[in-house]
Amino acid sequence: MAQQADISYAINRKWIGSVQEVLIEEKSDREGFAFLGRCRRQAPEVDGITFIRNHNAEIGRIIKCKITAADHYDLYGEIL
């Protein structure tokens, strides 16, 4: 499983700096992030999510998000 986590991390890092369309799904309870959502490649229940810093989003909307960081499973970004 550790090897798969390393592969996933390498793939996610390639998304840093890109602009993705993200569907805002709900408010986030993670400190420093207002919302969470999914970009096209993130399927519910099997893939990670995208945490959004900005507070000016509406649940159910698709926004343009610049990916600023990544970990083994999730992406982190800001609304453009």
PDB file of C-alpha atoms in Angstrom:
ATOM      1  CA  MET A   1       0.000   0.000   0.000  1.00  0.00           C
ATOM      2  CA  ALA A   2       2.905   2.358   0.669  1.00  0.00           C
ATOM      3  CA  GLN A   3       4.077   1.985  -2.917  1.00  0.00           C
ATOM      4  CA  GLN A   4       0.604   2.884  -4.208  1.00  0.00           C
ATOM      5  CA  ALA A   5       0.553   5.974  -1.962  1.00  0.00           C
ATOM      6  CA  ASP A   6       3.865   7.093  -3.469  1.00  0.00           C
ATOM      7  CA  ILE A   7       2.509   6.620  -6.996  1.00  0.00           C
ATOM      8  CA  SER A   8      -0.654   8.545  -6.138  1.00  0.00           C
ATOM      9  CA  TYR A   9       1.382  11.382  -4.621  1.00  0.00           C
ATOM     10  CA  ALA A  10       3.565  11.642  -7.739  1.00  0.00           C
ATOM     11  CA  ILE A  11       0.468  11.832  -9.955  1.00  0.00           C
ATOM     12  CA  ASN A  12      -1.260  14.422  -7.743  1.00  0.00           C
ATOM     13  CA  ARG A  13       1.822  16.663  -7.647  1.00  0.00           C
ATOM     14  CA  LYS A  14       1.627  16.980 -11.441  1.00  0.00           C
ATOM     15  CA  TRP A  15      -1.682  18.830 -11.031  1.00  0.00           C
ATOM     16  CA  ILE A  16      -0.100  21.638  -8.949  1.00  0.00           C
ATOM     17  CA  GLY A  17      -0.299  24.912 -10.880  1.00  0.00           C
ATOM     18  CA  SER A  18      -3.063  23.695 -13.174  1.00  0.00           C
ATOM     19  CA  VAL A  19      -6.545  25.183 -13.394  1.00  0.00           C
ATOM     20  CA  GLN A  20      -9.381  22.695 -12.919  1.00  0.00           C
ATOM     21  CA  GLU A  21     -13.150  22.895 -12.978  1.00  0.00           C
ATOM     22  CA  VAL A  22     -14.363  21.790  -9.542  1.00  0.00           C
ATOM     23  CA  LEU A  23     -17.904  21.013  -8.443  1.00  0.00           C
ATOM     24  CA  ILE A  24     -18.397  22.523  -4.965  1.00  0.00           C
ATOM     25  CA  GLU A  25     -20.074  19.799  -2.881  1.00  0.00           C
ATOM     26  CA  GLU A  26     -20.125  20.997   0.714  1.00  0.00           C
ATOM     27  CA  LYS A  27     -18.553  23.183   3.373  1.00  0.00           C
ATOM     28  CA  SER A  28     -15.280  21.908   4.761  1.00  0.00           C
ATOM     29  CA  ASP A  29     -14.558  21.323   8.423  1.00  0.00           C
ATOM     30  CA  ARG A  30     -10.808  21.251   7.754  1.00  0.00           C
ATOM     31  CA  GLU A  31      -9.089  24.317   9.195  1.00  0.00           C
ATOM     32  CA  GLY A  32      -8.056  26.824   6.535  1.00  0.00           C
ATOM     33  CA  PHE A  33     -10.430  25.501   3.891  1.00  0.00           C
ATOM     34  CA  ALA A  34     -13.964  26.738   3.312  1.00  0.00           C
ATOM     35  CA  PHE A  35     -15.293  24.143   0.856  1.00  0.00           C
ATOM     36  CA  LEU A  36     -14.604  20.770  -0.631  1.00  0.00           C
ATOM     37  CA  GLY A  37     -15.418  19.537  -4.076  1.00  0.00           C
ATOM     38  CA  ARG A  38     -14.356  17.283  -6.910  1.00  0.00           C
ATOM     39  CA  CYS A  39     -12.732  17.858 -10.259  1.00  0.00           C
ATOM     40  CA  ARG A  40     -13.593  15.633 -13.217  1.00  0.00           C
ATOM     41  CA  ARG A  41     -11.046  12.965 -12.332  1.00  0.00           C
ATOM     42  CA  GLN A  42     -12.196  12.539  -8.710  1.00  0.00           C
ATOM     43  CA  ALA A  43     -14.979   9.966  -8.405  1.00  0.00           C
ATOM     44  CA  PRO A  44     -17.042   9.862  -5.190  1.00  0.00           C
ATOM     45  CA  GLU A  45     -16.020   7.247  -2.601  1.00  0.00           C
ATOM     46  CA  VAL A  46     -12.966   5.981  -4.512  1.00  0.00           C
ATOM     47  CA  ASP A  47     -10.867   9.088  -5.202  1.00  0.00           C
ATOM     48  CA  GLY A  48      -9.655  12.013  -3.158  1.00  0.00           C
ATOM     49  CA  ILE A  49     -11.289  15.423  -2.976  1.00  0.00           C
ATOM     50  CA  THR A  50     -10.285  19.019  -3.624  1.00  0.00           C
ATOM     51  CA  PHE A  51     -10.174  21.396  -0.661  1.00  0.00           C
ATOM     52  CA  ILE A  52     -10.906  25.046  -1.520  1.00  0.00           C
ATOM     53  CA  ARG A  53      -9.544  27.981   0.526  1.00  0.00           C
ATOM     54  CA  ASN A  54     -11.833  30.759  -0.675  1.00  0.00           C
ATOM     55  CA  HIS A  55     -15.088  31.572   1.072  1.00  0.00           C
ATOM     56  CA  ASN A  56     -16.874  32.996  -1.974  1.00  0.00           C
ATOM     57  CA  ALA A  57     -18.347  29.821  -3.464  1.00  0.00           C
ATOM     58  CA  GLU A  58     -21.791  28.337  -3.695  1.00  0.00           C
ATOM     59  CA  ILE A  59     -22.558  24.657  -3.133  1.00  0.00           C
ATOM     60  CA  GLY A  60     -23.621  22.976  -6.363  1.00  0.00           C
ATOM     61  CA  ARG A  61     -21.690  25.372  -8.613  1.00  0.00           C
ATOM     62  CA  ILE A  62     -18.763  24.506 -10.853  1.00  0.00           C
ATOM     63  CA  ILE A  63     -15.856  26.893 -10.374  1.00  0.00           C
ATOM     64  CA  LYS A  64     -12.391  27.345 -11.848  1.00  0.00           C
ATOM     65  CA  CYS A  65      -9.800  26.440  -9.248  1.00  0.00           C
ATOM     66  CA  LYS A  66      -6.017  26.775  -9.326  1.00  0.00           C
ATOM     67  CA  ILE A  67      -4.428  23.741  -7.680  1.00  0.00           C
ATOM     68  CA  THR A  68      -1.813  24.985  -5.215  1.00  0.00           C
ATOM     69  CA  ALA A  69      -0.866  21.812  -3.323  1.00  0.00           C
ATOM     70  CA  ALA A  70      -1.407  18.066  -3.224  1.00  0.00           C
ATOM     71  CA  ASP A  71      -0.929  15.110  -0.936  1.00  0.00           C
ATOM     72  CA  HIS A  72      -1.229  11.361  -1.487  1.00  0.00           C
ATOM     73  CA  TYR A  73      -4.978  11.490  -2.078  1.00  0.00           C
ATOM     74  CA  ASP A  74      -6.308  15.063  -2.137  1.00  0.00           C
ATOM     75  CA  LEU A  75      -5.772  18.325  -3.993  1.00  0.00           C
ATOM     76  CA  TYR A  76      -5.830  21.839  -2.514  1.00  0.00           C
ATOM     77  CA  GLY A  77      -6.668  25.010  -4.368  1.00  0.00           C
ATOM     78  CA  GLU A  78      -8.051  28.511  -4.643  1.00  0.00           C
ATOM     79  CA  ILE A  79     -10.935  29.852  -6.691  1.00  0.00           C
ATOM     80  CA  LEU A  80      -9.869  32.054  -9.579  1.00  0.00           C
TER      81      LEU A  80
END
